[in-house]
């Protein structure tokens, strides 16, 4: 485990990263819901990312299309995790996610555990990608990575059928 991951998890565990106001200046909240739930995976793509908080993306559902995707679905919700990213990490993540050819990036409001709404970046597959990949199952290794990340953050989603907070 690298030192950035250890430090970020230490900050998350002690709640020091939940300050509001100017501390967020220059940072972007990013809502992870697939393989980027696993910090080691996200840190490979965004080395200066900082874990922030579990969150819910309201009015969307998690969809299996070879890789994780979200669809607008009133009344449903996606459980995920918010990381804080610097602009250069957003640019790196854009490249990794294939923005704008494979995934589009949007800013939406997510809801933190305390009920606070936070504008966060999400990636959603383009209509063309959705059409091509619709119905394709996750590769087992991808599902395992997503499950590991969801377990780490104690997030309930379709990667984990049975779940409870400790």
N, C-alpha and C. Protein backbone atom coordinates (compact mmCIF):
# COMPACT_ATOMS: atom_id res chain seq x y z
N UNK A 1 0.86 -1.18 0.00
CA UNK A 1 0.00 0.00 0.00
C UNK A 1 0.90 1.24 0.00
N UNK A 2 0.66 2.16 -0.94
CA UNK A 2 1.55 3.31 -1.01
C UNK A 2 1.21 4.36 0.04
N UNK A 3 2.12 5.30 0.25
CA UNK A 3 1.95 6.29 1.31
C UNK A 3 0.80 7.23 1.03
N UNK A 4 0.49 7.54 -0.23
CA UNK A 4 -0.63 8.43 -0.54
C UNK A 4 -1.94 7.78 -0.09
N UNK A 5 -2.08 6.50 -0.39
CA UNK A 5 -3.29 5.78 0.01
C UNK A 5 -3.42 5.77 1.54
N UNK A 6 -2.32 5.44 2.23
CA UNK A 6 -2.37 5.39 3.70
C UNK A 6 -2.77 6.74 4.28
N UNK A 7 -2.16 7.83 3.77
CA UNK A 7 -2.46 9.17 4.27
C UNK A 7 -3.92 9.54 3.98
N UNK A 8 -4.37 9.26 2.77
CA UNK A 8 -5.75 9.60 2.40
C UNK A 8 -6.75 8.84 3.27
N UNK A 9 -6.51 7.56 3.51
CA UNK A 9 -7.43 6.79 4.34
C UNK A 9 -7.37 7.27 5.80
N UNK A 10 -6.21 7.71 6.24
CA UNK A 10 -6.07 8.25 7.58
C UNK A 10 -6.90 9.53 7.71
N UNK A 11 -6.82 10.40 6.72
CA UNK A 11 -7.61 11.63 6.72
C UNK A 11 -9.09 11.30 6.72
N UNK A 12 -9.49 10.37 5.86
CA UNK A 12 -10.91 9.98 5.79
C UNK A 12 -11.39 9.43 7.13
N UNK A 13 -10.60 8.55 7.72
CA UNK A 13 -11.00 7.91 8.97
C UNK A 13 -11.20 8.92 10.09
N UNK A 14 -10.42 9.99 10.10
CA UNK A 14 -10.51 10.98 11.17
C UNK A 14 -11.44 12.13 10.84
N UNK A 15 -12.05 12.12 9.66
CA UNK A 15 -13.03 13.14 9.32
C UNK A 15 -12.46 14.52 9.03
N UNK A 16 -11.13 14.65 8.94
CA UNK A 16 -10.53 15.96 8.72
C UNK A 16 -10.83 16.51 7.33
N UNK A 17 -11.24 15.65 6.43
CA UNK A 17 -11.49 16.08 5.06
C UNK A 17 -12.91 16.57 4.84
N UNK A 18 -13.74 16.58 5.85
CA UNK A 18 -15.14 16.95 5.66
C UNK A 18 -15.39 18.43 5.93
N UNK A 19 -14.36 19.23 6.05
CA UNK A 19 -14.54 20.65 6.27
C UNK A 19 -15.19 21.29 5.07
N UNK A 20 -15.99 22.31 5.33
CA UNK A 20 -16.69 22.99 4.25
C UNK A 20 -15.99 24.32 3.97
N UNK A 21 -16.30 24.92 2.83
CA UNK A 21 -15.79 26.25 2.53
C UNK A 21 -14.54 26.24 1.70
N UNK A 22 -13.58 27.06 2.07
CA UNK A 22 -12.41 27.29 1.22
C UNK A 22 -11.54 26.06 1.05
N UNK A 23 -11.63 25.09 1.95
CA UNK A 23 -10.82 23.88 1.80
C UNK A 23 -11.16 23.14 0.51
N UNK A 24 -12.37 23.35 -0.01
CA UNK A 24 -12.79 22.68 -1.24
C UNK A 24 -12.33 23.46 -2.48
N UNK A 25 -11.81 24.65 -2.29
CA UNK A 25 -11.42 25.49 -3.42
C UNK A 25 -10.35 24.78 -4.26
N UNK A 26 -10.59 24.75 -5.56
CA UNK A 26 -9.64 24.11 -6.47
C UNK A 26 -9.78 22.61 -6.53
N UNK A 27 -10.74 22.05 -5.81
CA UNK A 27 -10.97 20.61 -5.82
C UNK A 27 -12.31 20.30 -6.47
N UNK A 28 -12.40 19.13 -7.04
CA UNK A 28 -13.64 18.66 -7.66
C UNK A 28 -14.08 17.41 -6.93
N UNK A 29 -15.34 17.37 -6.55
CA UNK A 29 -15.89 16.15 -5.97
C UNK A 29 -16.21 15.20 -7.13
N UNK A 30 -15.80 13.96 -7.00
CA UNK A 30 -16.04 12.94 -8.02
C UNK A 30 -16.76 11.77 -7.36
N UNK A 31 -17.92 11.39 -7.89
CA UNK A 31 -18.72 10.29 -7.36
C UNK A 31 -18.35 9.01 -8.09
N UNK A 32 -17.73 8.08 -7.38
CA UNK A 32 -17.33 6.78 -7.94
C UNK A 32 -18.40 5.75 -7.62
N UNK A 33 -18.72 4.90 -8.61
CA UNK A 33 -19.74 3.88 -8.40
C UNK A 33 -19.35 2.53 -8.99
N UNK A 34 -18.23 2.41 -9.65
CA UNK A 34 -17.79 1.15 -10.25
C UNK A 34 -16.42 0.76 -9.72
N UNK A 35 -15.50 0.45 -10.61
CA UNK A 35 -14.17 0.00 -10.18
C UNK A 35 -13.39 1.09 -9.46
N UNK A 36 -13.74 2.36 -9.68
CA UNK A 36 -13.05 3.44 -8.98
C UNK A 36 -13.44 3.54 -7.51
N UNK A 37 -14.37 2.70 -7.06
CA UNK A 37 -14.64 2.62 -5.63
C UNK A 37 -13.40 2.13 -4.89
N UNK A 38 -12.60 1.30 -5.54
CA UNK A 38 -11.39 0.76 -4.92
C UNK A 38 -10.30 1.83 -4.96
N UNK A 39 -9.87 2.34 -3.80
CA UNK A 39 -8.90 3.44 -3.79
C UNK A 39 -7.63 3.17 -4.57
N UNK A 40 -7.05 1.96 -4.42
CA UNK A 40 -5.81 1.68 -5.16
C UNK A 40 -6.02 1.84 -6.66
N UNK A 41 -7.17 1.45 -7.13
CA UNK A 41 -7.49 1.56 -8.56
C UNK A 41 -7.58 3.03 -8.98
N UNK A 42 -8.31 3.81 -8.18
CA UNK A 42 -8.45 5.23 -8.51
C UNK A 42 -7.11 5.94 -8.40
N UNK A 43 -6.31 5.59 -7.39
CA UNK A 43 -5.02 6.27 -7.20
C UNK A 43 -4.05 5.99 -8.35
N UNK A 44 -4.21 4.86 -9.04
CA UNK A 44 -3.39 4.61 -10.23
C UNK A 44 -3.72 5.62 -11.32
N UNK A 45 -4.97 6.03 -11.37
CA UNK A 45 -5.43 6.97 -12.39
C UNK A 45 -5.31 8.42 -11.93
N UNK A 46 -5.55 8.64 -10.65
CA UNK A 46 -5.57 10.00 -10.07
C UNK A 46 -4.73 9.99 -8.80
N UNK A 47 -3.42 10.13 -8.92
CA UNK A 47 -2.52 9.95 -7.78
C UNK A 47 -2.76 10.88 -6.59
N UNK A 48 -3.33 12.07 -6.82
CA UNK A 48 -3.53 12.98 -5.69
C UNK A 48 -4.97 13.00 -5.20
N UNK A 49 -5.79 12.03 -5.62
CA UNK A 49 -7.18 11.95 -5.15
C UNK A 49 -7.21 11.73 -3.64
N UNK A 50 -8.22 12.30 -3.00
CA UNK A 50 -8.39 12.14 -1.55
C UNK A 50 -9.78 11.57 -1.28
N UNK A 51 -9.87 10.46 -0.55
CA UNK A 51 -11.18 9.92 -0.18
C UNK A 51 -11.95 10.95 0.65
N UNK A 52 -13.24 11.10 0.37
CA UNK A 52 -14.03 12.12 1.06
C UNK A 52 -15.16 11.51 1.89
N UNK A 53 -16.15 10.87 1.24
CA UNK A 53 -17.30 10.38 2.00
C UNK A 53 -18.18 9.47 1.15
N UNK A 54 -18.88 8.53 1.81
CA UNK A 54 -19.91 7.78 1.09
C UNK A 54 -21.02 8.74 0.67
N UNK A 55 -21.70 8.42 -0.41
CA UNK A 55 -22.77 9.30 -0.90
C UNK A 55 -23.77 8.49 -1.71
N UNK A 56 -24.89 9.13 -1.98
CA UNK A 56 -25.94 8.54 -2.81
C UNK A 56 -26.20 9.46 -3.99
N UNK A 57 -26.32 8.86 -5.15
CA UNK A 57 -26.71 9.57 -6.36
C UNK A 57 -28.21 9.31 -6.55
N UNK A 58 -29.06 10.32 -6.24
CA UNK A 58 -30.50 10.09 -6.34
C UNK A 58 -30.99 10.11 -7.78
N UNK A 59 -32.05 9.38 -8.02
CA UNK A 59 -32.74 9.36 -9.32
C UNK A 59 -31.90 8.76 -10.45
N UNK A 60 -31.02 7.85 -10.08
CA UNK A 60 -30.24 7.08 -11.06
C UNK A 60 -30.25 5.63 -10.62
N UNK A 61 -29.94 4.73 -11.54
CA UNK A 61 -29.75 3.31 -11.20
C UNK A 61 -28.44 2.84 -11.82
N UNK A 62 -27.81 1.89 -11.14
CA UNK A 62 -26.57 1.29 -11.62
C UNK A 62 -26.93 0.25 -12.68
N UNK A 63 -26.22 0.28 -13.80
CA UNK A 63 -26.53 -0.60 -14.92
C UNK A 63 -25.27 -1.32 -15.38
N UNK A 64 -25.43 -2.58 -15.69
CA UNK A 64 -24.32 -3.43 -16.14
C UNK A 64 -24.23 -3.38 -17.67
N UNK A 65 -23.15 -2.81 -18.17
CA UNK A 65 -22.91 -2.73 -19.62
C UNK A 65 -21.43 -3.02 -19.88
N UNK A 66 -21.01 -4.21 -19.59
CA UNK A 66 -19.62 -4.62 -19.65
C UNK A 66 -18.83 -3.95 -18.54
N UNK A 67 -19.05 -2.67 -18.33
CA UNK A 67 -18.52 -1.91 -17.20
C UNK A 67 -19.67 -1.15 -16.57
N UNK A 68 -19.46 -0.64 -15.37
CA UNK A 68 -20.54 0.04 -14.65
C UNK A 68 -20.97 1.31 -15.38
N UNK A 69 -22.25 1.56 -15.33
CA UNK A 69 -22.85 2.76 -15.93
C UNK A 69 -24.03 3.16 -15.05
N UNK A 70 -24.51 4.38 -15.24
CA UNK A 70 -25.71 4.84 -14.55
C UNK A 70 -26.71 5.33 -15.59
N UNK A 71 -27.97 5.16 -15.25
CA UNK A 71 -29.08 5.65 -16.07
C UNK A 71 -29.98 6.50 -15.20
N UNK A 72 -30.50 7.57 -15.76
CA UNK A 72 -31.48 8.38 -15.05
C UNK A 72 -32.71 7.52 -14.78
N UNK A 73 -33.15 7.46 -13.53
CA UNK A 73 -34.28 6.63 -13.14
C UNK A 73 -34.93 7.25 -11.90
N UNK A 74 -35.95 8.10 -12.10
CA UNK A 74 -36.59 8.77 -10.96
C UNK A 74 -37.00 7.79 -9.87
N UNK A 75 -36.67 8.16 -8.63
CA UNK A 75 -37.03 7.35 -7.47
C UNK A 75 -36.00 6.29 -7.08
N UNK A 76 -35.06 6.01 -7.95
CA UNK A 76 -34.02 5.03 -7.62
C UNK A 76 -32.77 5.75 -7.13
N UNK A 77 -31.76 4.99 -6.70
CA UNK A 77 -30.53 5.62 -6.21
C UNK A 77 -29.34 4.69 -6.38
N UNK A 78 -28.19 5.31 -6.51
CA UNK A 78 -26.92 4.58 -6.62
C UNK A 78 -26.07 4.95 -5.42
N UNK A 79 -25.58 3.94 -4.72
CA UNK A 79 -24.66 4.16 -3.61
C UNK A 79 -23.24 4.18 -4.16
N UNK A 80 -22.45 5.12 -3.69
CA UNK A 80 -21.08 5.22 -4.16
C UNK A 80 -20.21 5.96 -3.16
N UNK A 81 -19.11 6.47 -3.64
CA UNK A 81 -18.15 7.14 -2.77
C UNK A 81 -17.60 8.37 -3.47
N UNK A 82 -17.45 9.46 -2.71
CA UNK A 82 -16.92 10.71 -3.26
C UNK A 82 -15.43 10.82 -2.93
N UNK A 83 -14.68 11.12 -3.97
CA UNK A 83 -13.26 11.47 -3.83
C UNK A 83 -13.10 12.92 -4.24
N UNK A 84 -12.10 13.59 -3.69
CA UNK A 84 -11.77 14.94 -4.11
C UNK A 84 -10.60 14.87 -5.07
N UNK A 85 -10.76 15.55 -6.21
CA UNK A 85 -9.75 15.53 -7.26
C UNK A 85 -9.29 16.94 -7.59
N UNK A 86 -8.05 17.06 -7.98
CA UNK A 86 -7.52 18.31 -8.53
C UNK A 86 -7.79 18.29 -10.04
N UNK A 87 -7.68 19.44 -10.67
CA UNK A 87 -7.99 19.56 -12.11
C UNK A 87 -7.16 18.58 -12.95
N UNK A 88 -5.88 18.40 -12.60
CA UNK A 88 -5.06 17.49 -13.41
C UNK A 88 -5.52 16.04 -13.26
N UNK A 89 -6.09 15.69 -12.10
CA UNK A 89 -6.64 14.35 -11.93
C UNK A 89 -7.92 14.17 -12.74
N UNK A 90 -8.73 15.22 -12.81
CA UNK A 90 -9.95 15.15 -13.63
C UNK A 90 -9.55 14.92 -15.09
N UNK A 91 -8.53 15.62 -15.55
CA UNK A 91 -8.06 15.45 -16.93
C UNK A 91 -7.57 14.02 -17.16
N UNK A 92 -6.86 13.46 -16.20
CA UNK A 92 -6.38 12.07 -16.32
C UNK A 92 -7.55 11.09 -16.33
N UNK A 93 -8.53 11.34 -15.46
CA UNK A 93 -9.70 10.46 -15.40
C UNK A 93 -10.51 10.56 -16.70
N UNK A 94 -10.61 11.76 -17.25
CA UNK A 94 -11.28 11.93 -18.55
C UNK A 94 -10.64 11.02 -19.60
N UNK A 95 -9.33 11.03 -19.65
CA UNK A 95 -8.63 10.19 -20.63
C UNK A 95 -8.89 8.71 -20.37
N UNK A 96 -8.82 8.32 -19.10
CA UNK A 96 -9.02 6.92 -18.76
C UNK A 96 -10.44 6.46 -19.10
N UNK A 97 -11.42 7.30 -18.81
CA UNK A 97 -12.83 6.94 -19.04
C UNK A 97 -13.25 7.08 -20.50
N UNK A 98 -12.36 7.59 -21.34
CA UNK A 98 -12.69 7.74 -22.75
C UNK A 98 -13.63 8.90 -23.02
N UNK A 99 -13.55 9.93 -22.19
CA UNK A 99 -14.38 11.12 -22.37
C UNK A 99 -13.90 11.90 -23.58
N UNK A 100 -14.76 12.31 -24.47
CA UNK A 100 -16.22 12.20 -24.50
C UNK A 100 -16.74 11.11 -25.44
N UNK A 101 -15.88 10.22 -25.92
CA UNK A 101 -16.34 9.19 -26.87
C UNK A 101 -17.08 8.03 -26.19
N UNK A 102 -16.57 7.55 -25.06
CA UNK A 102 -17.14 6.38 -24.38
C UNK A 102 -18.06 6.81 -23.24
N UNK A 103 -17.57 7.70 -22.40
CA UNK A 103 -18.35 8.24 -21.28
C UNK A 103 -18.47 9.75 -21.44
N UNK A 104 -19.60 10.29 -20.98
CA UNK A 104 -19.77 11.73 -20.86
C UNK A 104 -19.61 12.08 -19.39
N UNK A 105 -19.19 13.30 -19.12
CA UNK A 105 -19.01 13.74 -17.72
C UNK A 105 -20.06 14.80 -17.41
N UNK A 106 -20.73 14.62 -16.29
CA UNK A 106 -21.75 15.57 -15.85
C UNK A 106 -21.45 15.99 -14.41
N UNK A 107 -22.01 17.12 -14.01
CA UNK A 107 -22.01 17.52 -12.60
C UNK A 107 -23.44 17.37 -12.10
N UNK A 108 -23.61 16.60 -11.05
CA UNK A 108 -24.92 16.35 -10.46
C UNK A 108 -24.80 16.50 -8.94
N UNK A 109 -25.92 16.62 -8.27
CA UNK A 109 -25.91 16.67 -6.81
C UNK A 109 -25.97 15.26 -6.24
N UNK A 110 -25.04 14.95 -5.34
CA UNK A 110 -25.09 13.70 -4.58
C UNK A 110 -25.41 14.06 -3.14
N UNK A 111 -25.86 13.08 -2.39
CA UNK A 111 -26.26 13.31 -1.00
C UNK A 111 -25.31 12.56 -0.08
N UNK A 112 -24.66 13.31 0.82
CA UNK A 112 -23.75 12.71 1.80
C UNK A 112 -24.55 12.08 2.94
N UNK A 113 -23.88 11.30 3.78
CA UNK A 113 -24.53 10.62 4.91
C UNK A 113 -25.30 11.57 5.81
N UNK A 114 -24.81 12.80 5.97
CA UNK A 114 -25.46 13.75 6.87
C UNK A 114 -26.60 14.52 6.19
N UNK A 115 -26.93 14.16 4.94
CA UNK A 115 -28.01 14.81 4.21
C UNK A 115 -27.59 16.00 3.37
N UNK A 116 -26.33 16.39 3.47
CA UNK A 116 -25.82 17.52 2.70
C UNK A 116 -25.75 17.16 1.22
N UNK A 117 -26.21 18.08 0.37
CA UNK A 117 -26.06 17.89 -1.07
C UNK A 117 -24.72 18.47 -1.50
N UNK A 118 -24.05 17.76 -2.39
CA UNK A 118 -22.74 18.17 -2.87
C UNK A 118 -22.70 18.00 -4.39
N UNK A 119 -22.34 19.05 -5.13
CA UNK A 119 -22.18 18.88 -6.58
C UNK A 119 -20.97 17.99 -6.84
N UNK A 120 -21.16 16.97 -7.66
CA UNK A 120 -20.07 16.02 -7.93
C UNK A 120 -20.07 15.63 -9.40
N UNK A 121 -18.88 15.30 -9.88
CA UNK A 121 -18.73 14.81 -11.24
C UNK A 121 -19.14 13.34 -11.29
N UNK A 122 -19.84 12.97 -12.34
CA UNK A 122 -20.11 11.55 -12.62
C UNK A 122 -19.80 11.30 -14.08
N UNK A 123 -19.55 10.06 -14.40
CA UNK A 123 -19.37 9.64 -15.79
C UNK A 123 -20.52 8.71 -16.14
N UNK A 124 -21.14 8.97 -17.29
CA UNK A 124 -22.23 8.15 -17.80
C UNK A 124 -21.92 7.81 -19.25
N UNK A 125 -22.13 6.56 -19.63
CA UNK A 125 -21.83 6.15 -21.01
C UNK A 125 -22.63 6.98 -22.02
N UNK A 126 -22.02 7.19 -23.17
CA UNK A 126 -22.70 7.88 -24.26
C UNK A 126 -23.85 7.00 -24.76
N UNK A 127 -24.86 7.58 -25.39
CA UNK A 127 -25.95 6.76 -25.94
C UNK A 127 -25.44 5.66 -26.89
N UNK A 128 -24.44 5.97 -27.71
CA UNK A 128 -23.90 4.98 -28.64
C UNK A 128 -23.24 3.82 -27.88
N UNK A 129 -22.46 4.15 -26.84
CA UNK A 129 -21.81 3.11 -26.04
C UNK A 129 -22.85 2.26 -25.31
N UNK A 130 -23.89 2.91 -24.77
CA UNK A 130 -24.97 2.16 -24.10
C UNK A 130 -25.58 1.15 -25.06
N UNK A 131 -25.84 1.59 -26.29
CA UNK A 131 -26.46 0.72 -27.29
C UNK A 131 -25.56 -0.48 -27.61
N UNK A 132 -24.28 -0.22 -27.82
CA UNK A 132 -23.33 -1.28 -28.17
C UNK A 132 -23.14 -2.28 -27.02
N UNK A 133 -23.05 -1.78 -25.79
CA UNK A 133 -22.73 -2.63 -24.63
C UNK A 133 -23.94 -3.13 -23.85
N UNK A 134 -25.12 -2.70 -24.23
CA UNK A 134 -26.32 -3.06 -23.47
C UNK A 134 -26.44 -4.57 -23.30
N UNK A 135 -26.62 -5.00 -22.05
CA UNK A 135 -26.80 -6.42 -21.75
C UNK A 135 -25.52 -7.22 -21.59
N UNK A 136 -24.38 -6.61 -21.84
CA UNK A 136 -23.11 -7.34 -21.69
C UNK A 136 -22.74 -7.42 -20.20
N UNK A 137 -22.47 -8.62 -19.68
CA UNK A 137 -22.15 -8.76 -18.26
C UNK A 137 -20.74 -8.25 -17.94
N UNK A 138 -20.54 -7.96 -16.66
CA UNK A 138 -19.21 -7.56 -16.19
C UNK A 138 -18.25 -8.73 -16.32
N UNK A 139 -17.00 -8.48 -16.69
CA UNK A 139 -15.99 -9.53 -16.54
C UNK A 139 -15.85 -9.85 -15.05
N UNK A 140 -15.58 -11.09 -14.70
CA UNK A 140 -15.52 -11.48 -13.30
C UNK A 140 -14.47 -10.69 -12.52
N UNK A 141 -13.31 -10.42 -13.13
CA UNK A 141 -12.26 -9.64 -12.45
C UNK A 141 -12.75 -8.23 -12.14
N UNK A 142 -13.46 -7.62 -13.07
CA UNK A 142 -14.02 -6.27 -12.86
C UNK A 142 -15.02 -6.29 -11.71
N UNK A 143 -15.91 -7.29 -11.71
CA UNK A 143 -16.90 -7.40 -10.64
C UNK A 143 -16.21 -7.55 -9.28
N UNK A 144 -15.13 -8.31 -9.24
CA UNK A 144 -14.37 -8.52 -8.00
C UNK A 144 -13.78 -7.19 -7.49
N UNK A 145 -13.21 -6.40 -8.40
CA UNK A 145 -12.64 -5.10 -8.03
C UNK A 145 -13.73 -4.18 -7.48
N UNK A 146 -14.87 -4.15 -8.16
CA UNK A 146 -15.98 -3.30 -7.71
C UNK A 146 -16.49 -3.75 -6.34
N UNK A 147 -16.59 -5.06 -6.15
CA UNK A 147 -17.06 -5.60 -4.86
C UNK A 147 -16.08 -5.23 -3.74
N UNK A 148 -14.80 -5.34 -4.03
CA UNK A 148 -13.77 -4.99 -3.04
C UNK A 148 -13.89 -3.53 -2.61
N UNK A 149 -14.05 -2.64 -3.59
CA UNK A 149 -14.21 -1.22 -3.28
C UNK A 149 -15.47 -0.93 -2.49
N UNK A 150 -16.57 -1.57 -2.88
CA UNK A 150 -17.84 -1.38 -2.16
C UNK A 150 -17.72 -1.90 -0.73
N UNK A 151 -17.08 -3.05 -0.54
CA UNK A 151 -16.87 -3.58 0.81
C UNK A 151 -16.02 -2.64 1.65
N UNK A 152 -14.95 -2.12 1.07
CA UNK A 152 -14.05 -1.23 1.80
C UNK A 152 -14.79 -0.02 2.36
N UNK A 153 -15.67 0.56 1.54
CA UNK A 153 -16.40 1.76 1.96
C UNK A 153 -17.76 1.43 2.58
N UNK A 154 -18.05 0.13 2.74
CA UNK A 154 -19.33 -0.33 3.30
C UNK A 154 -20.51 0.27 2.54
N UNK A 155 -20.45 0.11 1.23
CA UNK A 155 -21.47 0.67 0.34
C UNK A 155 -22.36 -0.46 -0.16
N UNK A 156 -23.65 -0.23 -0.10
CA UNK A 156 -24.61 -1.21 -0.62
C UNK A 156 -24.87 -0.89 -2.09
N UNK A 157 -24.60 -1.84 -2.95
CA UNK A 157 -24.95 -1.71 -4.36
C UNK A 157 -25.07 -3.11 -4.94
N UNK A 158 -25.26 -3.23 -6.23
CA UNK A 158 -25.49 -4.58 -6.75
C UNK A 158 -24.22 -5.43 -6.81
N UNK A 159 -23.08 -4.89 -6.41
CA UNK A 159 -21.88 -5.70 -6.29
C UNK A 159 -21.92 -6.50 -4.99
N UNK A 160 -22.71 -6.02 -4.03
CA UNK A 160 -22.83 -6.66 -2.72
C UNK A 160 -24.30 -6.90 -2.46
N UNK A 161 -24.71 -8.15 -2.44
CA UNK A 161 -26.13 -8.46 -2.26
C UNK A 161 -26.57 -8.25 -0.81
N UNK A 162 -25.78 -8.74 0.14
CA UNK A 162 -26.12 -8.58 1.55
C UNK A 162 -25.08 -7.68 2.17
N UNK A 163 -25.55 -6.70 2.94
CA UNK A 163 -24.64 -5.72 3.48
C UNK A 163 -25.21 -5.15 4.77
N UNK A 164 -24.33 -4.82 5.71
CA UNK A 164 -24.74 -4.07 6.90
C UNK A 164 -23.53 -3.33 7.44
N UNK A 165 -23.81 -2.17 8.05
CA UNK A 165 -22.72 -1.40 8.67
C UNK A 165 -22.25 -2.10 9.92
N UNK A 166 -20.95 -1.97 10.19
CA UNK A 166 -20.40 -2.57 11.41
C UNK A 166 -20.72 -1.71 12.60
